Tab-separated table of C-alpha atoms in Angstrom:
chain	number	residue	atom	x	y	z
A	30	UNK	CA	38.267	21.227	53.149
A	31	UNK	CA	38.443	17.783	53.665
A	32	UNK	CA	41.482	14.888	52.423
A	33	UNK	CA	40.701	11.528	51.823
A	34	UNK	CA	42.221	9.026	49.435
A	35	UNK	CA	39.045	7.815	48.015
A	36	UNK	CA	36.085	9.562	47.755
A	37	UNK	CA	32.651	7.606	47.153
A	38	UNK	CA	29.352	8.823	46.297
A	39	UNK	CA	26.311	6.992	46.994
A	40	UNK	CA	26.260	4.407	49.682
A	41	UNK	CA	23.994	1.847	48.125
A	42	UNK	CA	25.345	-2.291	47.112
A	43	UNK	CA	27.182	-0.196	44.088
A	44	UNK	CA	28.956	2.383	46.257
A	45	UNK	CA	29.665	-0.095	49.619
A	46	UNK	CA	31.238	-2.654	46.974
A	47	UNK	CA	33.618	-0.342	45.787
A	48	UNK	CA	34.497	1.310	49.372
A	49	UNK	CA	35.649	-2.619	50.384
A	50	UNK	CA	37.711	-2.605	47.002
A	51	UNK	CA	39.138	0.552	48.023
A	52	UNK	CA	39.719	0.222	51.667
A	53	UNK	CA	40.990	-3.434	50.817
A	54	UNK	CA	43.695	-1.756	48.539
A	55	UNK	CA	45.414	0.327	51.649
A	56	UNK	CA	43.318	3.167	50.761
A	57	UNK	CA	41.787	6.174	53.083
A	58	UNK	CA	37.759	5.934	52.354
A	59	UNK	CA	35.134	8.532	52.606
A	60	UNK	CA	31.693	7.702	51.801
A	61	UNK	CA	28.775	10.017	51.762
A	62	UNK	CA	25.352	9.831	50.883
A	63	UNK	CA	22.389	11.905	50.635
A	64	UNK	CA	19.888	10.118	52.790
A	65	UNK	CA	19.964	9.761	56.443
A	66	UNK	CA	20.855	6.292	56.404
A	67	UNK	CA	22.568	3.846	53.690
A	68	UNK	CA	21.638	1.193	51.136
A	69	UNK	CA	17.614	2.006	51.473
A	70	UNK	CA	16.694	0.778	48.349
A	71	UNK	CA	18.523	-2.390	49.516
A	72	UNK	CA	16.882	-2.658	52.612
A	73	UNK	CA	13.606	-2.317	51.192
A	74	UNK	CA	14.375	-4.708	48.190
A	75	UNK	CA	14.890	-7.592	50.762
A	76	UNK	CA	11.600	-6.985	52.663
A	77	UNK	CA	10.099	-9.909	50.244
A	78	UNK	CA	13.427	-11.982	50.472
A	79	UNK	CA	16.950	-10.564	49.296
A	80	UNK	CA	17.254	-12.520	46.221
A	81	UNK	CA	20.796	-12.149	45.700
A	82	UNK	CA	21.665	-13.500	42.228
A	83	UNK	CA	20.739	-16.610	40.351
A	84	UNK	CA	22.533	-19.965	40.034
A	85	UNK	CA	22.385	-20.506	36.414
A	86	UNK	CA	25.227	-21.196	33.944
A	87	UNK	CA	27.568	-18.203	33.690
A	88	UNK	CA	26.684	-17.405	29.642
A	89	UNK	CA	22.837	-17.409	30.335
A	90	UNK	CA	23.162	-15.449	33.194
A	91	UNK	CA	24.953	-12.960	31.219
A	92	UNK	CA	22.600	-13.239	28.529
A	93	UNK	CA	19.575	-11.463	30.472
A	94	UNK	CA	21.677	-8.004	30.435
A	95	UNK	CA	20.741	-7.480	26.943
A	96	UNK	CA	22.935	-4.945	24.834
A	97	UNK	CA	25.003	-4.480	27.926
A	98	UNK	CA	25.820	-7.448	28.717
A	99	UNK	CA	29.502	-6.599	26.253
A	100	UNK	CA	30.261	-4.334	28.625
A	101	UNK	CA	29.652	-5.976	31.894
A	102	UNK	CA	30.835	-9.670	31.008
A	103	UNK	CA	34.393	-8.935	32.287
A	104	UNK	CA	32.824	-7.637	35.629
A	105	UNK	CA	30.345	-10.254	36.191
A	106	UNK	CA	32.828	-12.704	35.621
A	107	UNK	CA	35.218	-11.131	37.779
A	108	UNK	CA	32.036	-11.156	40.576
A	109	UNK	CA	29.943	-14.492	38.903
A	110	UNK	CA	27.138	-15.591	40.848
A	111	UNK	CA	28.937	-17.988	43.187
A	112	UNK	CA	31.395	-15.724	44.386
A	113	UNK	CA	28.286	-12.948	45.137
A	114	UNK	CA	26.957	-16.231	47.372
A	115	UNK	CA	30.295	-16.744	49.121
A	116	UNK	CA	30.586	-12.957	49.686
A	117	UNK	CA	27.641	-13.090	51.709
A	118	UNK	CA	28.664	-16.113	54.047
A	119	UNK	CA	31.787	-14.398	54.455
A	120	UNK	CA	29.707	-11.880	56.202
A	121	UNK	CA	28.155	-14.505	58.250
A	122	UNK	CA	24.931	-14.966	55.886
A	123	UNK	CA	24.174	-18.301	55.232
A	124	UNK	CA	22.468	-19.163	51.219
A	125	UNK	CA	20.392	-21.550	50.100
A	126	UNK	CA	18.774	-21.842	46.293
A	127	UNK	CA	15.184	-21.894	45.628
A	128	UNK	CA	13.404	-23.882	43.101
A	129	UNK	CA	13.983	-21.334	40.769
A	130	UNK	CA	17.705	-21.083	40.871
A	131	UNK	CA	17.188	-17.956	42.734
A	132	UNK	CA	19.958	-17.305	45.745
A	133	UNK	CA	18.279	-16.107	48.961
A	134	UNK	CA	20.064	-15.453	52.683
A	135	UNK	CA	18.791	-18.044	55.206
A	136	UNK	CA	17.385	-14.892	56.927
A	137	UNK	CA	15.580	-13.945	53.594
A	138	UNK	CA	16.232	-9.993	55.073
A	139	UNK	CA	18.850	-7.687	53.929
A	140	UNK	CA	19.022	-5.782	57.383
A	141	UNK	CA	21.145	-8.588	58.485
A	142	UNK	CA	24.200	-8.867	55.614
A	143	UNK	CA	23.826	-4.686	55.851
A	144	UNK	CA	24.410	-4.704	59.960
A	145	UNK	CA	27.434	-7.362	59.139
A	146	UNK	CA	28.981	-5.160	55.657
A	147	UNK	CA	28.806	-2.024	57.672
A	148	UNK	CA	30.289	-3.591	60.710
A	149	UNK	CA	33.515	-4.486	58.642
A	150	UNK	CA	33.517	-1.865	56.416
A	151	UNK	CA	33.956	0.376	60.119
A	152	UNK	CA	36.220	-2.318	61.116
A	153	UNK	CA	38.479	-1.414	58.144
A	154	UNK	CA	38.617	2.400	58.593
A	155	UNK	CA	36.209	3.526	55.902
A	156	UNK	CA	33.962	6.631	57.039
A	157	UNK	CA	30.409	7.632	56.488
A	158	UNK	CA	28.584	10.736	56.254
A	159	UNK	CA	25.129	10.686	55.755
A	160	UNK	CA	22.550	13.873	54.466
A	161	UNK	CA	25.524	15.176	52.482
A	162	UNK	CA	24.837	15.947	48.719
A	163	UNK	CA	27.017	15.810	45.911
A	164	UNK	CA	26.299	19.260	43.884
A	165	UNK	CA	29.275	18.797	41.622
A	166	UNK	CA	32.978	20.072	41.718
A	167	UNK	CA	35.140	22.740	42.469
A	168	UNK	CA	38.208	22.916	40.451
A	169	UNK	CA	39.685	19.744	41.948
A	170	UNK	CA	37.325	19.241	44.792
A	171	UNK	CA	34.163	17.347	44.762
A	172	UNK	CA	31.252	19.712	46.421
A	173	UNK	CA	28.607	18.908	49.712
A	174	UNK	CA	25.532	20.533	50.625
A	175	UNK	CA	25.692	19.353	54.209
A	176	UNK	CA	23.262	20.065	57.388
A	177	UNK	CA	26.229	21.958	58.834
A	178	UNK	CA	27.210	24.058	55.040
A	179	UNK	CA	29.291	23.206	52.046
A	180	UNK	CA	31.765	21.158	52.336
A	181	UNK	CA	34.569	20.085	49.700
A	182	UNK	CA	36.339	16.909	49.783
A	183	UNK	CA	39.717	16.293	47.775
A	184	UNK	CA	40.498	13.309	46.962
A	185	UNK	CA	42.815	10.699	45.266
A	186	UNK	CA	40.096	9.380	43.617
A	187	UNK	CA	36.564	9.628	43.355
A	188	UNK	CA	33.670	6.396	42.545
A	189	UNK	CA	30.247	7.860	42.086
A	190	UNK	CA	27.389	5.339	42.720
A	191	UNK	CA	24.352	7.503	42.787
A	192	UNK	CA	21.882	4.989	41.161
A	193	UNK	CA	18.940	5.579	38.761
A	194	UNK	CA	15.773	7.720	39.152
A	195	UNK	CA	13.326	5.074	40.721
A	196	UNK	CA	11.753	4.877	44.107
A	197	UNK	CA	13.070	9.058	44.623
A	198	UNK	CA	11.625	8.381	48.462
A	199	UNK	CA	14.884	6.066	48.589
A	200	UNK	CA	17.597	7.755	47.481
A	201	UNK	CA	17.913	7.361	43.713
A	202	UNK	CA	16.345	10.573	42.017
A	203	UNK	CA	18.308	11.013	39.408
A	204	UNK	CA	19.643	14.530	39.953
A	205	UNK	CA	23.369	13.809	39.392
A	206	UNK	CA	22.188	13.420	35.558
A	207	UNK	CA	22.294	17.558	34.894
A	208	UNK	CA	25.488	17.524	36.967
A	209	UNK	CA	27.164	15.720	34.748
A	210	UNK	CA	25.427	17.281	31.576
A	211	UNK	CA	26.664	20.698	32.479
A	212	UNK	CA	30.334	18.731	33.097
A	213	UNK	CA	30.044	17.799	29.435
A	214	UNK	CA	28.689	14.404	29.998
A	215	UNK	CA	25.836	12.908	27.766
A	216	UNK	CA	22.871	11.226	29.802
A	217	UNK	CA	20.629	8.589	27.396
A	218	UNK	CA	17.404	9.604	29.221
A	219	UNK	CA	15.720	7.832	32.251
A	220	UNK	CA	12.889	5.448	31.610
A	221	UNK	CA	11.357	2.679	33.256
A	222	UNK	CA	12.868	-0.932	33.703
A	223	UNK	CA	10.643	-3.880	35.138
A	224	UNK	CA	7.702	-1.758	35.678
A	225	UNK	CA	4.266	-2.300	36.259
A	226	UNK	CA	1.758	-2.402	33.416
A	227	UNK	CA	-1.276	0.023	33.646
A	228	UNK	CA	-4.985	-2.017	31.874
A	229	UNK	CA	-8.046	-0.190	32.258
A	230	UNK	CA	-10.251	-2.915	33.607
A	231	UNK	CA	-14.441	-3.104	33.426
A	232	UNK	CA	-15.324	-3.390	36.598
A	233	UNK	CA	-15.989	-6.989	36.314
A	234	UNK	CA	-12.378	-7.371	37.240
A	235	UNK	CA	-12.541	-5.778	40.782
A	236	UNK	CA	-12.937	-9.269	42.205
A	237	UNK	CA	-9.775	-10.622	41.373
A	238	UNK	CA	-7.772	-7.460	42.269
A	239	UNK	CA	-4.726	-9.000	44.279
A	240	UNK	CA	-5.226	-12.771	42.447
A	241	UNK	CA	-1.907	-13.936	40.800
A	242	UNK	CA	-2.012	-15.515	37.566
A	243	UNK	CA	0.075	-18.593	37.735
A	244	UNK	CA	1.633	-20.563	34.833
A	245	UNK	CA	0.988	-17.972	32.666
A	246	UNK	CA	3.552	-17.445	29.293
A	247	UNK	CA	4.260	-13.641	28.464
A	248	UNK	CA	5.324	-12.530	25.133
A	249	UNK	CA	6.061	-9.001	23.677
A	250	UNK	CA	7.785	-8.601	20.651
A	251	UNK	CA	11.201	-10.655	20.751
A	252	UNK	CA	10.699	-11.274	24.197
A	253	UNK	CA	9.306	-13.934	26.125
A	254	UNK	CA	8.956	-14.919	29.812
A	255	UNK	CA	7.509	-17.221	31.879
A	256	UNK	CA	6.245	-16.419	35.613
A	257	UNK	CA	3.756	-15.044	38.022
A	258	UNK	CA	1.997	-11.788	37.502
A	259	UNK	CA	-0.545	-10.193	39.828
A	260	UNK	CA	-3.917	-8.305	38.826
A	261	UNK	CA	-4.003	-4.800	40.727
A	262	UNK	CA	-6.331	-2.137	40.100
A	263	UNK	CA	-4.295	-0.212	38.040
A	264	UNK	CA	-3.077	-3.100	35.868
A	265	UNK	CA	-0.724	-6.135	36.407
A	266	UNK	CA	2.306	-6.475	37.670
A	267	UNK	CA	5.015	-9.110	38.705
A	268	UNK	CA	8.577	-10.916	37.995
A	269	UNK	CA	6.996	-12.772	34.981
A	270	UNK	CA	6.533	-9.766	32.949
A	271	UNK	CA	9.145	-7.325	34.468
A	272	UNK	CA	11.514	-8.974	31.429
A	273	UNK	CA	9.351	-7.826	28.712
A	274	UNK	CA	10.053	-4.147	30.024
A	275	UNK	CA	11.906	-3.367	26.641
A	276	UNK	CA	9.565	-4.523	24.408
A	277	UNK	CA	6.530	-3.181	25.668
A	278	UNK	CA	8.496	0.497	26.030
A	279	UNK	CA	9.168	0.378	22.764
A	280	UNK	CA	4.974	-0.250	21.945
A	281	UNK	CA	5.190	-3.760	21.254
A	282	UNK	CA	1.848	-5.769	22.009
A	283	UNK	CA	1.607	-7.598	25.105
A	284	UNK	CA	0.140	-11.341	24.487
A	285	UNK	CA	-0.955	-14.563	26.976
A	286	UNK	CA	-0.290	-17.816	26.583
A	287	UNK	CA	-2.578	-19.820	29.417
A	288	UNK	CA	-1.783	-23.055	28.407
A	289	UNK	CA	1.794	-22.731	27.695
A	290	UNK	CA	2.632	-26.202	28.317
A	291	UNK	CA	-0.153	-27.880	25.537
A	292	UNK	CA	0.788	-27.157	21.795
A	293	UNK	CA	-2.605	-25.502	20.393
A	294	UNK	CA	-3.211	-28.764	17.796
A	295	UNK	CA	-3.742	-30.900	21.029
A	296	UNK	CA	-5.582	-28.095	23.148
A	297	UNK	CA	-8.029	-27.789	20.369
A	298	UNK	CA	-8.845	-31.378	19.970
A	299	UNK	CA	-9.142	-31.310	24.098
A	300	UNK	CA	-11.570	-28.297	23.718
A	301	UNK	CA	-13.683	-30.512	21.049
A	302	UNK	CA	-13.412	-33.269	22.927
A	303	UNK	CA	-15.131	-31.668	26.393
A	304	UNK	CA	-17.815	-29.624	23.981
A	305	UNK	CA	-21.050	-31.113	24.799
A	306	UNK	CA	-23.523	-29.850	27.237
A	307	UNK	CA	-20.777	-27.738	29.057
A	308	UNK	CA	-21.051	-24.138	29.186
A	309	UNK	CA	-18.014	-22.243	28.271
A	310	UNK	CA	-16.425	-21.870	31.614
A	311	UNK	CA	-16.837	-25.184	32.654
A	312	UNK	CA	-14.590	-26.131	29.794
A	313	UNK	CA	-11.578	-23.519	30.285
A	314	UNK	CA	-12.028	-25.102	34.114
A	315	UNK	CA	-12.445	-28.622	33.297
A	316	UNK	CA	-9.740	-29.031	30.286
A	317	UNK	CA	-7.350	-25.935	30.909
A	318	UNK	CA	-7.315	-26.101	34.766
A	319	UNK	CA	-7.919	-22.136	34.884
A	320	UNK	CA	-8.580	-20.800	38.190
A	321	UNK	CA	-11.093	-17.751	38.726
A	322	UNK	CA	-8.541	-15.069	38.080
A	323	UNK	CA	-7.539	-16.865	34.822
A	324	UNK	CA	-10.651	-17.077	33.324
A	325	UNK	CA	-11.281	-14.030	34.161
A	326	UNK	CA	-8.454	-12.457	31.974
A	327	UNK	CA	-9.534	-14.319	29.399
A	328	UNK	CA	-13.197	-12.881	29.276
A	329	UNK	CA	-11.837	-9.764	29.948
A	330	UNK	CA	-9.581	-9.445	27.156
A	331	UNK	CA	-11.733	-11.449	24.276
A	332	UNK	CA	-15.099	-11.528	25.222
A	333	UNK	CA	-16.700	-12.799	23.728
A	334	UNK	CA	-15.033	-16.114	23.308
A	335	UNK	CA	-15.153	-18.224	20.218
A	336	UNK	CA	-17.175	-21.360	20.243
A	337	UNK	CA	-15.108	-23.065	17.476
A	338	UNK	CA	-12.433	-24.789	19.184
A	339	UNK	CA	-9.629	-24.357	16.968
A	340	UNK	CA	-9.698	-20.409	17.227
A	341	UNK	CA	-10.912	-20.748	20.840
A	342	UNK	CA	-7.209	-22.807	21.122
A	343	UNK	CA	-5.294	-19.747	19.581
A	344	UNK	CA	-6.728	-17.397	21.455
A	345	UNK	CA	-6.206	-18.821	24.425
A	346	UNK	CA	-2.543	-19.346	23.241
A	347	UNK	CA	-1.989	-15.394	22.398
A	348	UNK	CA	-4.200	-13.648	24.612
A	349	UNK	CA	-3.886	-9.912	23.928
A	350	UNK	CA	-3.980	-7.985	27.218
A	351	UNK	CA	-4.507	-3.955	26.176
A	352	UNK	CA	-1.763	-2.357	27.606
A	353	UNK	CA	-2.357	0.976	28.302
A	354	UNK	CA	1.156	1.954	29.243
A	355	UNK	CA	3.873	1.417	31.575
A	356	UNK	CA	4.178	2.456	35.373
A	357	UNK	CA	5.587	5.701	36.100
A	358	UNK	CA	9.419	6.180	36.068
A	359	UNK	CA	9.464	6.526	39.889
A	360	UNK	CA	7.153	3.161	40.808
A	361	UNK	CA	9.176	1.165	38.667
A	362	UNK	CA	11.934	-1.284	40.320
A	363	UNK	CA	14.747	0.027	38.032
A	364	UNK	CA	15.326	1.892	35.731
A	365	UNK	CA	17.252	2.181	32.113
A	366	UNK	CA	19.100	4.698	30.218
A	367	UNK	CA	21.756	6.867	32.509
A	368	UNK	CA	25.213	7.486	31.691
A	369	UNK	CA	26.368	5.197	28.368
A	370	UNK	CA	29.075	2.945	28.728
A	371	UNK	CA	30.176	5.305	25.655
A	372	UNK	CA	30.773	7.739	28.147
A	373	UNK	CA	33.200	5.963	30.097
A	374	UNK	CA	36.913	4.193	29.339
A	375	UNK	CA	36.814	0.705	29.932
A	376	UNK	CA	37.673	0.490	33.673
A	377	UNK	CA	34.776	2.682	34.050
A	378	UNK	CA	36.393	6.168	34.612
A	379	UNK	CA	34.616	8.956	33.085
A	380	UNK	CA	36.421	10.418	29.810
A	381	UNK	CA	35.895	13.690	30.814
A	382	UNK	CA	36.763	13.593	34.824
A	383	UNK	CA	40.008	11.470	35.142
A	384	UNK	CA	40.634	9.927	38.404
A	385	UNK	CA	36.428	9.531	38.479
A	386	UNK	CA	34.955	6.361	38.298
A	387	UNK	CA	31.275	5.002	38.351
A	388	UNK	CA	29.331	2.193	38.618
A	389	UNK	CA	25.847	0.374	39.800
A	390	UNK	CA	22.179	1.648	38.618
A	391	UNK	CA	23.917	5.191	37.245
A	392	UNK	CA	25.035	3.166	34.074
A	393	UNK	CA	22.924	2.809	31.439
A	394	UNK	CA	22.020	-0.972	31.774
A	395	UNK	CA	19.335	-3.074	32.401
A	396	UNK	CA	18.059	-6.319	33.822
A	397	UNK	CA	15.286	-8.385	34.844
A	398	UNK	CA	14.511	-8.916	38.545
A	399	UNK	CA	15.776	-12.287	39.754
A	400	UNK	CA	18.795	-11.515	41.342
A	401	UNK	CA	20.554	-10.069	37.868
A	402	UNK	CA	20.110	-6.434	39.554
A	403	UNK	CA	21.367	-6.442	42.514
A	404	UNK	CA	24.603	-8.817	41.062
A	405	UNK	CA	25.671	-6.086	38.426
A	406	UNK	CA	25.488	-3.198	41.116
A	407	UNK	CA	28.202	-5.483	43.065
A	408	UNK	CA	30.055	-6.705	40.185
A	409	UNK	CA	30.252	-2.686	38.861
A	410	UNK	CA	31.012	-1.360	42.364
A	411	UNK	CA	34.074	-4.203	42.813
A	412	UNK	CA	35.292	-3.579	39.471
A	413	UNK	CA	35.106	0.647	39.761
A	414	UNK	CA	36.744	0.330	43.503
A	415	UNK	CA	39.678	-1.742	42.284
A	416	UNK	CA	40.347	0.909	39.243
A	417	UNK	CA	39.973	3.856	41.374
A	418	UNK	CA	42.527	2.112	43.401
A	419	UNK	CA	44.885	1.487	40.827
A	420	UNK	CA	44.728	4.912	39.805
A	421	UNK	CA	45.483	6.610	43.361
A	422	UNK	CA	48.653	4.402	43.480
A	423	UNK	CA	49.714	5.396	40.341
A	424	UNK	CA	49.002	8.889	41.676
């Protein structure tokens, strides 16, 4: 049997976040985790640049979290995107903001704000175990499967953090959900956020496997985007259409806009105009500036392309792409459902565990990539570290 003040569960940003809020409060902290090492998905999110949030005006940032974004406002404003930036130079990691309003580390890497976090989190007392997994509780102790045996832990308080049920090889598998169900908790089911789309190509396509698609618009449904995409074997994938997750889950068509910058009146005169002797391609080249990859999609998906250049324009305006489905659950960068804000009061303690708080990828919330992510995992993990804290002292 082990004491502690403060118990947390899951040592990714979520988890960490709240073990600072806790430790900063004059608390004992125990952190454990179920991998080998900590904050893996974290590591491997910054292995194409940590992007760490977005500079944008606080109500459109706030905007992108959808339903949710009720229940996290007070958070996120508590942790906006400028104080996630000067958290990180506290730790010695220098920001700068891309073109896109995108926040990055100078060193792009997330080993380097992880080495500095962990260093000060050690500095201030908090303890880590590692390859210990939460199976549940036992009357008033939270229960381990360890390497060495079972171990219980009482605590104070208790923040779980255990994330969603994406990228299993990293940590986040999900398994806390029956847990909780058979403590009386209800669990919206997983599915996949800012996943991957799966097209069966022709095998015309092989070609341009790995070409991006560049000022492209997106629109499903409601919901439209703007961005890069990528044409893989099994489909396309990419930051530009990672926002139209929720629409094309719930089996709304998947259009292109390749011109999304020329209203379709003017790109049909343009397509009259350039008519003449020019074949087809030479035409989507010459007036649309497609690249290879482009024009490919186009043939791909409408072929074969209408001469008249009035429903050639709005087409090429509302491309349909024939979405075949989404990703798996596991290959996709996030996830949604988990447990529903319903579930919990509003300082993010669970109604039916008092003294038990949670927070990060475990909540049923979603975002688009772009820094929005890895923002409300901090924001949640500061905001269920300084309740859990409030509530020991009370205790």
């Amino acid at each position: 049997m082990i004491q502690t003040d403060a118990l947390v569960v899951g040592a990714g940003p979520a988890g960490l976040m709240a073990a600072e809020a806790l430790s900063q409060a004059g608390l004992s902290v125990l952190v454990a985790d179920h991998k080998p090492s900590v904050a893996r998905k974290l590591l491997m999110a910054g292995k194409s640049g940590l992007n760490l949030t977005r500079d944008e005006p606080f109500d459109a940032f706030v905007a992108h979290y959808g339903t949710a974004a009720l229940h996290l406002r007070p958070m996120l404003a508590a942790l906006p995107p400028d104080a996630v930036r000067a958290w990180a130079e506290g730790l010695g990691q220098p920001c700068f903001t891309g073109s896109t309003g995108r926040v990055f580390p100078n060193a792009m890497k997330a080993s380097p704000l992880l080495r500095a976090w962990l260093a000060r989190l050690d500095a201030s007392g908090v303890q880590r175990r590692t390859r210990w997994r939460w199976v549940g509780w036992e009357d008033a102790a939270a229960r381990f499967d360890t390497p060495e045996g079972p171990r219980l832990v009482i605590a104070k308080t208790t923040v779980l953090a255990l994330g969603g049920a994406s990228w299993v090889r990293l940590g986040s598998d999900g398994a806390w959900a029956k847990t909780l169900t058979r403590a009386g908790t209800r669990i919206a089911p997983f599915q996949p956020a800012n996943a991957g789309l799966l097209v069966d190509w022709s095998p015309h396509m092989t070609a341009h496997f790995g070409a991006p698609l560049k000022g492209v618009g997106w629109r499903a449904g409601a919901l439209a985007s703007r961005g890069e995409a990528v044409i893989s074997a099994r489909g396309l994938e990419g930051g530009g259409l990672y926002p139209l997750t929720p629409a094309l889950r719930d089996g709304a068509a998947l259009h292109a806009d390749l011109a999304p910058d020329i209203p379709t009146g003017i790109l049909a005169q343009r397509l009259a105009n350039a008519r003449g002797k020019q074949s087809l391609a030479n035409r989507l080249r010459k007036v649309l500036h497609l690249d290879p990859a482009t024009r490919a999609l186009a043939m791909e998906c409408a072929r074969p392309l209408p001469r008249d250049p009035d429903s050639l324009a709005r087409l090429l305006k509302a491309l349909p792409i024939p979405v075949a489905g989404l990703r798996s659950l596991d290959e996709a960068i996030s996830t949604a459902g988990g447990l529903p804000f319903a579930a919990l009061d509003a300082q993010l303690m669970l109604k039916t565990r008092p003294g038990t708080f949670c927070a990060g990828e475990m909540l049923d919330w979603e975002a688009p990539t772009g820094g929005y992510l890895l923002t409300a995992c901090l924001a949640t993990g500061l905001a269920a570290g300084r309740a859990a804290a409030r509530h020991a002292h009370k205790g």
